[in-house]
XYZ file of C-alpha atoms in Angstrom:
398
model
C 0.000 0.000 0.000
C 1.425 3.422 -0.953
C 2.683 5.598 1.862
C 0.611 8.797 1.532
C 1.262 11.972 3.515
C -1.883 13.013 5.327
C -2.887 16.656 5.835
C -4.707 17.727 8.947
C -8.210 19.107 8.306
C -9.949 21.250 10.897
C -13.634 21.820 10.009
C -14.036 24.256 12.895
C -11.253 26.572 11.674
C -12.503 26.502 8.088
C -16.037 27.229 9.292
C -14.819 30.294 11.167
C -12.823 31.512 8.155
C -15.678 31.038 5.663
C -18.197 32.609 8.041
C -15.911 35.586 8.618
C -15.411 36.129 4.878
C -19.144 35.916 4.161
C -20.027 38.299 6.983
C -17.309 40.734 5.860
C -18.580 40.776 2.266
C -22.172 41.197 3.469
C -21.132 44.049 5.773
C -19.270 45.822 2.965
C -22.205 45.339 0.588
C -24.951 46.583 2.892
C -22.749 49.243 4.464
C -21.606 50.687 1.129
C -23.157 54.072 1.941
C -20.611 54.434 4.753
C -17.610 52.477 3.500
C -17.378 53.898 -0.052
C -16.966 57.597 0.871
C -14.631 56.856 3.780
C -12.495 54.602 1.535
C -12.146 57.369 -1.053
C -11.441 59.820 1.774
C -8.702 57.547 3.105
C -6.925 57.432 -0.251
C -7.277 61.187 -0.799
C -5.969 61.907 2.700
C -2.898 59.779 1.900
C -2.173 62.071 -1.072
C -2.808 65.340 0.766
C -0.917 64.376 3.921
C 2.554 65.424 2.639
C 1.196 68.852 1.621
C -0.457 69.336 5.008
C 2.734 68.297 6.802
C 4.766 70.750 4.711
C 2.432 73.639 5.565
C 2.461 72.649 9.244
C 6.264 72.571 9.133
C 6.168 76.145 7.826
C 4.310 77.158 10.985
C 0.661 77.043 9.950
C -2.035 75.719 12.238
C -3.353 72.271 11.280
C -6.797 73.595 10.389
C -5.407 76.377 8.166
C -2.965 73.949 6.541
C -5.811 71.588 5.644
C -8.020 74.433 4.358
C -5.246 75.825 2.145
C -4.620 72.330 0.761
C -8.339 71.976 0.035
C -8.314 75.347 -1.748
C -5.423 74.305 -4.002
C -7.123 71.033 -4.930
C -10.416 72.866 -5.532
C -8.740 75.281 -7.955
C -7.162 72.399 -9.912
C -10.379 70.363 -10.065
C -12.381 73.480 -10.959
C -10.144 74.184 -13.934
C -10.410 70.600 -15.180
C -14.202 70.579 -14.722
C -14.560 73.904 -16.561
C -12.567 72.602 -19.524
C -14.564 69.376 -19.854
C -17.935 71.076 -19.331
C -17.200 73.677 -22.024
C -16.145 70.961 -24.468
C -19.224 68.859 -23.730
C -21.458 71.923 -24.168
C -19.922 72.512 -27.609
C -20.510 68.872 -28.573
C -24.149 69.118 -27.479
C -24.610 72.250 -29.596
C -23.318 70.292 -32.630
C -25.550 67.312 -31.862
C -27.990 67.984 -34.724
C -25.265 67.866 -37.361
C -23.755 64.823 -35.651
C -27.165 63.101 -35.700
C -27.585 63.825 -39.426
C -24.130 62.409 -40.165
C -24.904 59.339 -38.074
C -28.158 58.736 -39.968
C -26.314 59.064 -43.285
C -23.690 56.569 -42.129
C -26.379 54.176 -40.897
C -28.206 54.341 -44.238
C -25.011 53.633 -46.163
C -24.203 50.653 -43.922
C -27.706 49.235 -44.370
C -27.456 49.701 -48.135
C -24.068 47.972 -48.185
C -25.489 45.132 -46.092
C -28.461 44.609 -48.396
C -26.289 44.658 -51.546
C -23.475 42.378 -50.397
C -25.380 39.971 -48.137
C -28.365 39.238 -50.338
C -28.683 35.686 -48.975
C -29.683 37.157 -45.578
C -33.033 38.848 -44.818
C -32.902 42.515 -45.945
C -32.956 45.362 -43.433
C -35.360 48.266 -43.861
C -33.896 51.546 -42.614
C -37.316 53.029 -41.772
C -38.350 49.980 -39.724
C -34.988 49.993 -37.932
C -35.331 53.710 -37.144
C -38.866 53.170 -35.821
C -37.716 50.294 -33.623
C -34.888 52.426 -32.203
C -37.312 55.286 -31.528
C -39.792 52.901 -29.874
C -37.040 51.482 -27.670
C -35.955 54.957 -26.601
C -39.530 55.997 -25.813
C -40.396 52.844 -23.839
C -37.092 52.056 -22.117
C -35.370 55.421 -22.157
C -37.478 56.794 -19.334
C -36.693 53.831 -17.068
C -32.995 53.954 -17.932
C -32.915 57.703 -17.299
C -34.683 57.247 -13.963
C -32.263 54.565 -12.801
C -29.293 56.628 -13.999
C -30.510 59.733 -12.173
C -31.118 57.725 -9.001
C -27.650 56.164 -9.066
C -26.031 59.507 -9.919
C -27.865 61.229 -7.071
C -26.830 58.480 -4.662
C -23.205 58.728 -5.819
C -23.148 62.521 -5.464
C -24.769 62.306 -2.030
C -22.034 59.914 -0.929
C -19.331 61.994 -2.600
C -20.382 65.072 -0.612
C -19.243 63.245 2.532
C -15.742 62.625 1.155
C -14.318 66.141 1.845
C -15.743 66.014 5.365
C -14.080 62.657 6.038
C -10.808 63.859 4.479
C -10.775 66.974 6.677
C -11.443 64.971 9.850
C -8.937 62.234 8.989
C -6.195 64.800 8.399
C -7.122 66.801 11.496
C -7.273 63.837 13.894
C -4.658 61.630 12.202
C -2.259 61.647 15.174
C -4.971 60.626 17.623
C -6.204 57.902 15.265
C -2.702 56.436 14.997
C -2.266 56.519 18.797
C -5.627 54.819 19.269
C -4.665 52.027 16.863
C -1.299 51.528 18.597
C -3.000 51.147 21.992
C -4.607 47.908 20.792
C -1.158 46.275 20.731
C 1.531 45.517 23.285
C 4.423 47.944 23.702
C 6.916 45.654 21.979
C 4.573 45.384 18.943
C 3.805 49.076 18.500
C 6.954 49.895 16.540
C 6.095 47.189 13.987
C 2.455 48.325 13.793
C 3.518 51.931 13.246
C 5.866 50.839 10.480
C 3.009 48.915 8.831
C 0.788 52.016 8.974
C 3.526 54.131 7.390
C 4.018 51.613 4.581
C 0.277 51.340 3.945
C 0.030 55.130 3.693
C 3.036 55.191 1.353
C 1.541 52.487 -0.874
C -1.772 54.336 -1.214
C -0.007 57.647 -1.898
C 2.434 56.144 -4.409
C -0.358 54.378 -6.268
C -2.541 57.471 -6.646
C 0.338 59.834 -7.527
C 1.702 57.297 -10.003
C -1.750 56.869 -11.521
C -2.169 60.642 -11.909
C 1.237 60.816 -13.623
C 0.257 58.027 -16.023
C -3.032 59.840 -16.738
C -1.142 63.029 -17.614
C 1.175 61.185 -20.023
C -1.763 59.289 -21.540
C -3.655 62.556 -22.056
C -0.729 63.974 -24.042
C -0.325 60.820 -26.158
C -4.060 60.350 -26.813
C -4.609 64.006 -27.692
C -1.562 64.119 -29.991
C -2.736 61.066 -31.930
C -6.282 62.402 -32.285
C -4.983 65.805 -33.422
C -2.791 64.162 -36.073
C -5.744 62.096 -37.347
C -7.934 65.218 -37.401
C -10.575 64.327 -34.807
C -12.393 67.302 -33.315
C -12.276 67.841 -29.523
C -9.052 65.801 -29.432
C -7.894 67.062 -26.034
C -11.285 66.376 -24.450
C -11.490 62.837 -25.852
C -7.839 62.148 -25.002
C -8.229 63.424 -21.446
C -11.451 61.496 -20.889
C -9.874 58.257 -22.110
C -6.916 58.868 -19.778
C -9.185 59.533 -16.783
C -11.001 56.240 -17.310
C -7.837 54.193 -16.730
C -8.725 54.412 -13.025
C -10.913 51.402 -13.900
C -8.189 48.902 -14.868
C -8.624 46.718 -17.968
C -12.160 48.021 -18.669
C -11.814 51.806 -18.538
C -9.307 51.906 -21.400
C -11.745 50.314 -23.860
C -14.652 52.469 -22.701
C -12.540 55.601 -23.109
C -11.409 54.574 -26.600
C -14.924 53.769 -27.834
C -16.069 57.412 -27.771
C -13.397 58.886 -30.105
C -13.660 55.822 -32.356
C -17.416 56.329 -32.754
C -17.012 60.072 -33.276
C -14.289 59.544 -35.899
C -16.397 56.897 -37.646
C -19.351 59.273 -37.991
C -17.498 62.493 -38.810
C -14.404 61.297 -40.718
C -15.217 57.793 -41.946
C -14.062 54.213 -41.372
C -10.417 54.944 -42.222
C -10.052 57.533 -39.480
C -11.885 55.288 -36.998
C -9.488 52.436 -37.800
C -6.517 54.787 -37.314
C -7.884 55.815 -33.902
C -8.201 52.144 -32.920
C -4.593 51.431 -33.936
C -3.320 54.466 -32.003
C -5.229 53.606 -28.837
C -4.124 49.951 -28.976
C -0.460 51.020 -29.259
C -0.833 53.555 -26.436
C -2.562 50.961 -24.249
C 0.267 48.473 -24.841
C 2.796 51.165 -23.913
C 0.844 52.064 -20.771
C 0.257 48.516 -19.539
C 3.736 47.158 -20.308
C 5.987 50.124 -19.522
C 4.374 53.271 -18.055
C 2.338 51.714 -15.243
C 5.020 49.219 -14.094
C 7.777 51.869 -14.158
C 5.869 54.869 -12.763
C 3.431 53.264 -10.333
C 6.241 50.922 -9.299
C 6.576 47.358 -8.107
C 5.944 48.558 -4.550
C 2.221 48.789 -5.299
C 1.882 46.136 -7.986
C -0.255 43.031 -7.735
C -0.323 40.231 -10.266
C -2.928 40.168 -13.025
C -4.906 37.273 -11.529
C -5.254 38.995 -8.143
C -6.042 42.341 -9.798
C -8.749 40.871 -12.010
C -10.266 38.953 -9.090
C -10.232 42.124 -6.968
C -11.926 44.046 -9.797
C -14.706 41.477 -10.138
C -15.237 41.287 -6.373
C -15.076 45.075 -5.984
C -17.554 45.585 -8.812
C -19.917 43.023 -7.289
C -19.825 44.659 -3.850
C -19.572 48.390 -4.631
C -20.081 48.731 -8.396
C -17.866 51.223 -10.243
C -16.558 52.615 -6.953
C -15.420 49.135 -5.938
C -13.596 48.658 -9.229
C -11.762 51.963 -8.750
C -10.799 51.117 -5.156
C -9.963 47.449 -5.752
C -6.336 47.759 -6.885
C -5.005 50.302 -4.336
C -6.661 48.542 -1.404
C -5.387 45.157 -2.591
C -1.880 46.647 -2.695
C -2.314 48.023 0.844
C -3.646 44.700 2.151
C -0.631 43.017 0.581
C 1.685 45.285 2.604
C -0.143 44.312 5.794
C 0.037 40.602 4.987
C 3.806 40.816 4.450
C 4.337 41.924 8.059
C 1.808 39.598 9.752
C 3.111 36.209 10.796
C 1.281 33.406 9.000
C -0.160 35.654 6.256
C 3.007 36.080 4.170
C 1.928 33.334 1.725
C -1.184 35.409 0.944
C 1.063 38.409 0.248
C 3.060 36.277 -2.174
C -0.118 35.108 -3.912
C -1.262 38.716 -4.335
C 2.077 40.016 -5.619
C 4.154 39.381 -8.704
C 7.159 37.951 -6.855
C 5.675 34.446 -6.775
C 5.687 34.288 -10.593
C 9.295 35.408 -10.977
C 11.509 32.724 -12.473
C 14.307 33.720 -10.056
C 12.051 33.075 -7.070
C 13.625 30.509 -4.687
C 11.822 27.169 -4.279
C 9.208 26.784 -1.501
C 11.631 24.763 0.628
C 13.915 27.790 0.988
C 11.013 30.139 1.735
C 9.276 28.014 4.343
C 11.077 29.412 7.379
C 10.898 33.015 6.200
C 7.289 33.148 5.095
C 5.404 30.372 6.849
C 6.889 29.424 10.208
C 6.125 32.076 12.852
C 8.964 33.055 15.189
C 6.638 33.279 18.174
C 3.257 31.746 18.697
C 0.805 34.659 18.504
C -1.744 35.198 21.214
C -5.408 34.548 20.445
C -7.239 37.508 18.918
C -9.562 38.023 21.904
C -6.544 38.241 24.267
C -4.958 40.907 22.075
C -8.205 42.910 22.167
C -8.370 42.625 25.985
C -4.692 43.628 26.319
C -5.285 46.568 23.990
C -8.188 47.847 26.104
C -6.128 47.308 29.286
C -3.165 49.256 27.890
C -5.480 52.028 26.746
C -7.161 52.212 30.167
C -3.790 52.437 31.962
C -2.566 55.137 29.559
C -5.713 57.223 30.048
C -5.494 56.820 33.830
C -1.891 58.032 33.880
C -2.838 60.981 31.678
C -5.713 61.999 33.998
C -3.413 61.684 37.038
C -0.854 63.935 35.374
C 1.847 61.298 35.241
């Protein structure tokens, strides 16, 4: 009889893990109204923190430093919003001519279809136009209502983001101290280092992403200007902004200038736009993002795609935007927590490197804990005890 190695199976532990995961996903899903704005606020506060620290170093009060930072960001966002709104208003004013060109293109495509594919049932342009109009009249109202409801809900949540950002920046030192009190004194240095690295990962990801957006805007706009597409800077900037949704946003952003070029300039120009955007996307995904965003925040494609699907399922578009940076931050936490390093390797790209040592050489470093950790409930009790003693000493003036 073969000598098999048996693995120990603990149904109780797996039950606790599965139950915890399910409850966490359910809590994030039903608590999206709270978690989405505070998650965006957390990332934004990571970006603004260096500016606030610089102004505080120059002698400004924390409140004034935060308000001046808000004013600078408001001026930048206001300028970007003004540019896009003016361009969109111009496009709307030209909508009638665009509609006429689209109808002409549609008629020519239907005529080409009927002439070259005679073995298939013919298409009547009038019937097709009536069906499109009927669909818009019957379903357009429902679609518009749902869109307005979701947009209103998003804006209502987004209004809370500046408030959360202001409070997180104002009370950041107290928040860090409160987190450290949950841990023993000998663990607080490691916990503080983890918090610093998590903040650095979030900041590096967002700043790197903004840099990539700026470069993409220049490349997209230059290509569209060379081809002769109107509103090239607006289309190029919009396509660059949509890369915040990895893998999907690029194609959504490219579809608009392709459609506009197809209607206004013809199939040749539309094909040229497709070629340009494919080349730019290859440059962005294979060189710009890895070099600028950096390996410090990178996760492998499988983990990123899984995070996108899960984030979209839980929080929709907001979840897809937040999926990658939060996965990178969770990876940094896993690296420093004993017993969770294998999960950090599964999330990162290091595991798929050909120069990666075999598992036998990594077992001590990543799997075997140096000290047996205390149960979670004991750490919570010790954290409350340490916090109570610290508060008592503070009240006694010690």
